[in-house]
Amino acid sequence: MSFDIAVMQAFNGISLFTILLLMSLGLAIVFGLMGVINMAHGELMAMGAYATYLTAKVCEHLLPGWWLAAYLFIAIPVAFAVTFAAGYVIERGLIRFLYNRPLDTLLATWGLSLILQQTYRSLFGAQEVSVPLPGWLAGAWEPTADMQFPLNRLFIIALTAVVGIAVYWLLYRTRWGLEVRSVMQNRPMASAVGINTARVDAMTFALGSGLAGIAGSVFTMVGSTNPGTGQLYIVDAFIVVVFGGVQSLLGTALSGFAIAESQTVLEYLMSGSMARVSILALVIVVLYFRPQGLFASRTRS
Amino acid sequence: MGENKLKLEIVSAVVLMILLLGIVPFVLDPFRMNLMSKYLAFAFVAIGIVLTWGYGGMLSLGQGIFFGLGGYMLAMFLKLEASAPELPDFMVWSSVEQLPLWWEPFRRFGWTLFFIVVLPAALAYLFSYAVFKKRVSGVYFSIVTLALALTMTVLIVGQQGDTGGANGITDFRTLMQMPITGDGPQRVLYFVEVFVLAAVIGAALFVARSRLGKVLIAIRDQEGRVRFSGYNTAHIKAAVFALAALFSSLGGAFYTLQVGLIAPNAMGVVASVEMVIFAAVGGRLSVVGAVVGAVLVGFLRSYLSETFPETWLYFLGALFLIVVLVLPNGLFGLLDRWMLTREKRRPENINVLGVRA
């Protein structure tokens, strides 16, 4: 393997890693911190993608041409806002009745995901929709003849870094984050010291959903969206979270990185499907030796 | 399971059998009959889920794996018979020149049957014993089985030449020279299926009311205490999981026979989650409820998708939401509660202390 190919492989791995991380960050909060198995997480990503698609359409029709170049900077906050609101409604209307019944959240959110899929089909049709890539994100940066870094991938990497840092700051450097962490660790005790746990739950779930929306919005840059898109992502996202060890956002990030890099390396050596099978088998084996995931936090509970 | 609940189960099982053997075959047209057979194939899986999830608290999101194993093994036999002495057509298309070694046992019906009964159960036991020994449980167990179901489908789709890929294995007509397509043979198969289903229901009820079933419930509620009492809980859980895998494998074999094909999408993640929902709708603690749930959701699915092709998923989604929120123990839980309140009202059932007998 020449140096250039090695660099490109590493880049592809990082590119896949950022996508996995965006997919699973919201889930890590909802599943890892709250213990809610949200099978509709993929559909929330699709919601973000559709919100982006609609924003692009609106920009195309209403705003002067040069706005189209900047629509992503409108679309990402819009996708976040839409899915944040949806998550809030879902938590208040459904999830809050099912705390401490994790397997029931799974069934209920599966039903919800069917409803959401049907909604997308009714609103947008069964076909794929895609969003035009702004001109400044097309093409690639080519430092040498054999190295090409697609600009949209670079943008995704930068955005993931921003989102990751923002989530870290929110959860570990703000008062609200402190409340979230205390509620997740010990709900009755947090409630006893005067934290409004119901509000914290709703906001946390909404934040997780909003992150799914950002992920969905970003995915429109690499692929098209159809009503079933969400189901493609959901299992991968769960595997990343469980592999990393729930309750550990750092674990989620590291497990996403490990999975993405090994996937790209294996894909270089064998067929895509066999690479995927090997990764999944590897994850199952690792979970056998470390049932709580790679980076489980040590607790007595 | 309490005496009353057992009585209720046995009565409903008998009613169910009368319906399935005496009424359904004479009321439904061949097309609906064929659908019914398909739903009953899923009922086998749902019964296994009642035992593992309802009684044992182990929610597998990968029951489709065992369903698929049973279905594929029978399909391999049927395909070899249909294409003998040549290679199966999809192998020829993928320019596979020699029959893969692991296809060889499926030339004979006896071996095929043996593997359908033994292989999924053995694999399920080995896998789950290892996992339970490590005390992987609850949600983690569910996610691992989910990953396993995904692995299986990716593997099968990827190995096009050996497995038929995403299209699955199709196009067979005879089972040991007897035709299996057409209304007459499918009717015969339906009766065979119902008889095997009756045996499975009997076995499941037997397990549920046996000592094993009681220990299983105890493990679900307080695994630590049962372990400290000297039971090897991993062994008990794995044994029940293997039994459920065996049921699922039988269901898969009947699915292949009735539908005429087996493909990865019948055993994938989506299919596996739906199988859990069959059990949930019927009642996760009722064996007969699981059968009713499988048939009911299957029919609702067919009916709604025919009548409201545009919006039927709304109904299906709403059904799951309602079941979880309003009827956590499914339809049979409702029936059970109704019987209980009726009995409570009877004065002779209340003793001096006012406690229900």
mmCIF file of N, CA and C in Angstrom, chain B residues 127-171:
data_model
loop_
_atom_site.group_PDB
_atom_site.id
_atom_site.type_symbol
_atom_site.label_atom_id
_atom_site.label_comp_id
_atom_site.label_asym_id
_atom_site.label_seq_id
_atom_site.Cartn_x
_atom_site.Cartn_y
_atom_site.Cartn_z
ATOM 1 N N PHE B 127 -25.128 -20.452 21.308
ATOM 2 C CA PHE B 127 -25.005 -18.993 21.322
ATOM 3 C C PHE B 127 -25.537 -18.420 22.628
ATOM 4 N N SER B 128 -26.761 -18.825 22.993
ATOM 5 C CA SER B 128 -27.378 -18.144 24.128
ATOM 6 C C SER B 128 -26.747 -18.595 25.452
ATOM 7 N N TYR B 129 -26.277 -19.841 25.499
ATOM 8 C CA TYR B 129 -25.630 -20.244 26.743
ATOM 9 C C TYR B 129 -24.384 -19.394 26.982
ATOM 10 N N ALA B 130 -23.603 -19.230 25.913
ATOM 11 C CA ALA B 130 -22.404 -18.398 26.035
ATOM 12 C C ALA B 130 -22.759 -16.994 26.494
ATOM 13 N N VAL B 131 -23.806 -16.447 25.882
ATOM 14 C CA VAL B 131 -24.193 -15.069 26.190
ATOM 15 C C VAL B 131 -24.768 -14.955 27.607
ATOM 16 N N PHE B 132 -25.621 -15.907 27.978
ATOM 17 C CA PHE B 132 -26.242 -15.816 29.304
ATOM 18 C C PHE B 132 -25.228 -16.100 30.412
ATOM 19 N N LYS B 133 -24.266 -16.967 30.085
ATOM 20 C CA LYS B 133 -23.217 -17.251 31.056
ATOM 21 C C LYS B 133 -22.480 -15.967 31.422
ATOM 22 N N LYS B 134 -22.334 -15.110 30.410
ATOM 23 C CA LYS B 134 -21.660 -13.826 30.628
ATOM 24 C C LYS B 134 -22.610 -12.791 31.229
ATOM 25 N N ARG B 135 -23.819 -13.233 31.515
ATOM 26 C CA ARG B 135 -24.843 -12.356 32.109
ATOM 27 C C ARG B 135 -25.181 -11.155 31.240
ATOM 28 N N VAL B 136 -25.156 -11.394 29.937
ATOM 29 C CA VAL B 136 -25.710 -10.386 29.040
ATOM 30 C C VAL B 136 -27.218 -10.567 29.097
ATOM 31 N N SER B 137 -27.939 -9.491 29.397
ATOM 32 C CA SER B 137 -29.382 -9.688 29.478
ATOM 33 C C SER B 137 -30.100 -8.411 29.106
ATOM 34 N N GLY B 138 -31.414 -8.495 29.140
ATOM 35 C CA GLY B 138 -32.244 -7.327 28.883
ATOM 36 C C GLY B 138 -31.999 -6.743 27.509
ATOM 37 N N VAL B 139 -31.844 -5.434 27.503
ATOM 38 C CA VAL B 139 -31.728 -4.704 26.255
ATOM 39 C C VAL B 139 -30.490 -5.139 25.461
ATOM 40 N N TYR B 140 -29.405 -5.452 26.159
ATOM 41 C CA TYR B 140 -28.176 -5.835 25.459
ATOM 42 C C TYR B 140 -28.379 -7.117 24.668
ATOM 43 N N PHE B 141 -29.081 -8.065 25.288
ATOM 44 C CA PHE B 141 -29.371 -9.304 24.588
ATOM 45 C C PHE B 141 -30.170 -9.004 23.321
ATOM 46 N N SER B 142 -31.159 -8.111 23.447
ATOM 47 C CA SER B 142 -31.977 -7.769 22.284
ATOM 48 C C SER B 142 -31.126 -7.194 21.162
ATOM 49 N N ILE B 143 -30.215 -6.293 21.526
ATOM 50 C CA ILE B 143 -29.420 -5.646 20.481
ATOM 51 C C ILE B 143 -28.450 -6.639 19.841
ATOM 52 N N VAL B 144 -27.895 -7.561 20.659
ATOM 53 C CA VAL B 144 -26.982 -8.551 20.074
ATOM 54 C C VAL B 144 -27.730 -9.435 19.082
ATOM 55 N N THR B 145 -28.956 -9.847 19.440
ATOM 56 C CA THR B 145 -29.712 -10.677 18.496
ATOM 57 C C THR B 145 -30.084 -9.885 17.246
ATOM 58 N N LEU B 146 -30.336 -8.586 17.455
ATOM 59 C CA LEU B 146 -30.627 -7.716 16.304
ATOM 60 C C LEU B 146 -29.428 -7.687 15.365
ATOM 61 N N ALA B 147 -28.236 -7.554 15.941
ATOM 62 C CA ALA B 147 -27.021 -7.531 15.132
ATOM 63 C C ALA B 147 -26.824 -8.860 14.420
ATOM 64 N N LEU B 148 -27.186 -9.935 15.119
ATOM 65 C CA LEU B 148 -27.050 -11.263 14.513
ATOM 66 C C LEU B 148 -27.982 -11.415 13.306
ATOM 67 N N ALA B 149 -29.215 -10.921 13.451
ATOM 68 C CA ALA B 149 -30.162 -11.008 12.338
ATOM 69 C C ALA B 149 -29.636 -10.221 11.138
ATOM 70 N N LEU B 150 -29.079 -9.049 11.422
ATOM 71 C CA LEU B 150 -28.522 -8.243 10.333
ATOM 72 C C LEU B 150 -27.349 -8.976 9.682
ATOM 73 N N THR B 151 -26.479 -9.585 10.505
ATOM 74 C CA THR B 151 -25.326 -10.315 9.975
ATOM 75 C C THR B 151 -25.775 -11.421 9.033
ATOM 76 N N MET B 152 -26.783 -12.181 9.483
ATOM 77 C CA MET B 152 -27.264 -13.285 8.661
ATOM 78 C C MET B 152 -27.759 -12.794 7.306
ATOM 79 N N THR B 153 -28.551 -11.736 7.305
ATOM 80 C CA THR B 153 -29.099 -11.281 6.023
ATOM 81 C C THR B 153 -27.992 -10.743 5.124
ATOM 82 N N VAL B 154 -27.065 -9.996 5.691
ATOM 83 C CA VAL B 154 -25.973 -9.469 4.863
ATOM 84 C C VAL B 154 -25.179 -10.627 4.271
ATOM 85 N N LEU B 155 -24.963 -11.655 5.090
ATOM 86 C CA LEU B 155 -24.203 -12.820 4.634
ATOM 87 C C LEU B 155 -24.926 -13.516 3.486
ATOM 88 N N ILE B 156 -26.221 -13.735 3.658
ATOM 89 C CA ILE B 156 -26.971 -14.468 2.631
ATOM 90 C C ILE B 156 -27.053 -13.659 1.342
ATOM 91 N N VAL B 157 -27.304 -12.352 1.479
ATOM 92 C CA VAL B 157 -27.398 -11.514 0.282
ATOM 93 C C VAL B 157 -26.045 -11.450 -0.413
ATOM 94 N N GLY B 158 -24.962 -11.427 0.379
ATOM 95 C CA GLY B 158 -23.635 -11.298 -0.211
ATOM 96 C C GLY B 158 -23.174 -12.540 -0.943
ATOM 97 N N GLN B 159 -23.602 -13.725 -0.462
ATOM 98 C CA GLN B 159 -23.144 -14.966 -1.084
ATOM 99 C C GLN B 159 -24.137 -15.439 -2.142
ATOM 100 N N GLN B 160 -24.378 -14.567 -3.103
ATOM 101 C CA GLN B 160 -25.355 -14.815 -4.166
ATOM 102 C C GLN B 160 -25.276 -16.234 -4.742
ATOM 103 N N GLY B 161 -24.070 -16.657 -5.099
ATOM 104 C CA GLY B 161 -23.906 -17.928 -5.803
ATOM 105 C C GLY B 161 -24.290 -19.127 -4.955
ATOM 106 N N ASP B 162 -24.093 -19.049 -3.659
ATOM 107 C CA ASP B 162 -24.375 -20.191 -2.791
ATOM 108 C C ASP B 162 -25.770 -20.161 -2.199
ATOM 109 N N THR B 163 -26.359 -18.994 -2.115
ATOM 110 C CA THR B 163 -27.607 -18.870 -1.361
ATOM 111 C C THR B 163 -28.776 -18.298 -2.166
ATOM 112 N N GLY B 164 -28.518 -17.859 -3.380
ATOM 113 C CA GLY B 164 -29.586 -17.223 -4.129
ATOM 114 C C GLY B 164 -29.691 -15.728 -3.846
ATOM 115 N N GLY B 165 -28.846 -15.205 -2.988
ATOM 116 C CA GLY B 165 -28.783 -13.768 -2.742
ATOM 117 C C GLY B 165 -30.099 -13.180 -2.276
ATOM 118 N N ALA B 166 -30.372 -11.946 -2.669
ATOM 119 C CA ALA B 166 -31.552 -11.239 -2.186
ATOM 120 C C ALA B 166 -32.841 -11.865 -2.698
ATOM 121 N N ASN B 167 -32.764 -12.578 -3.837
ATOM 122 C CA ASN B 167 -33.984 -13.181 -4.373
ATOM 123 C C ASN B 167 -34.392 -14.415 -3.594
ATOM 124 N N GLY B 168 -33.458 -14.987 -2.872
ATOM 125 C CA GLY B 168 -33.766 -16.180 -2.102
ATOM 126 C C GLY B 168 -33.819 -17.409 -2.990
ATOM 127 N N ILE B 169 -34.381 -18.470 -2.441
ATOM 128 C CA ILE B 169 -34.501 -19.728 -3.175
ATOM 129 C C ILE B 169 -35.967 -19.900 -3.553
ATOM 130 N N THR B 170 -36.227 -20.073 -4.831
ATOM 131 C CA THR B 170 -37.616 -20.139 -5.294
ATOM 132 C C THR B 170 -37.761 -21.287 -6.281
ATOM 133 N N ASP B 171 -38.997 -21.425 -6.762
ATOM 134 C CA ASP B 171 -39.234 -22.253 -7.923
ATOM 135 C C ASP B 171 -39.066 -23.735 -7.618
#
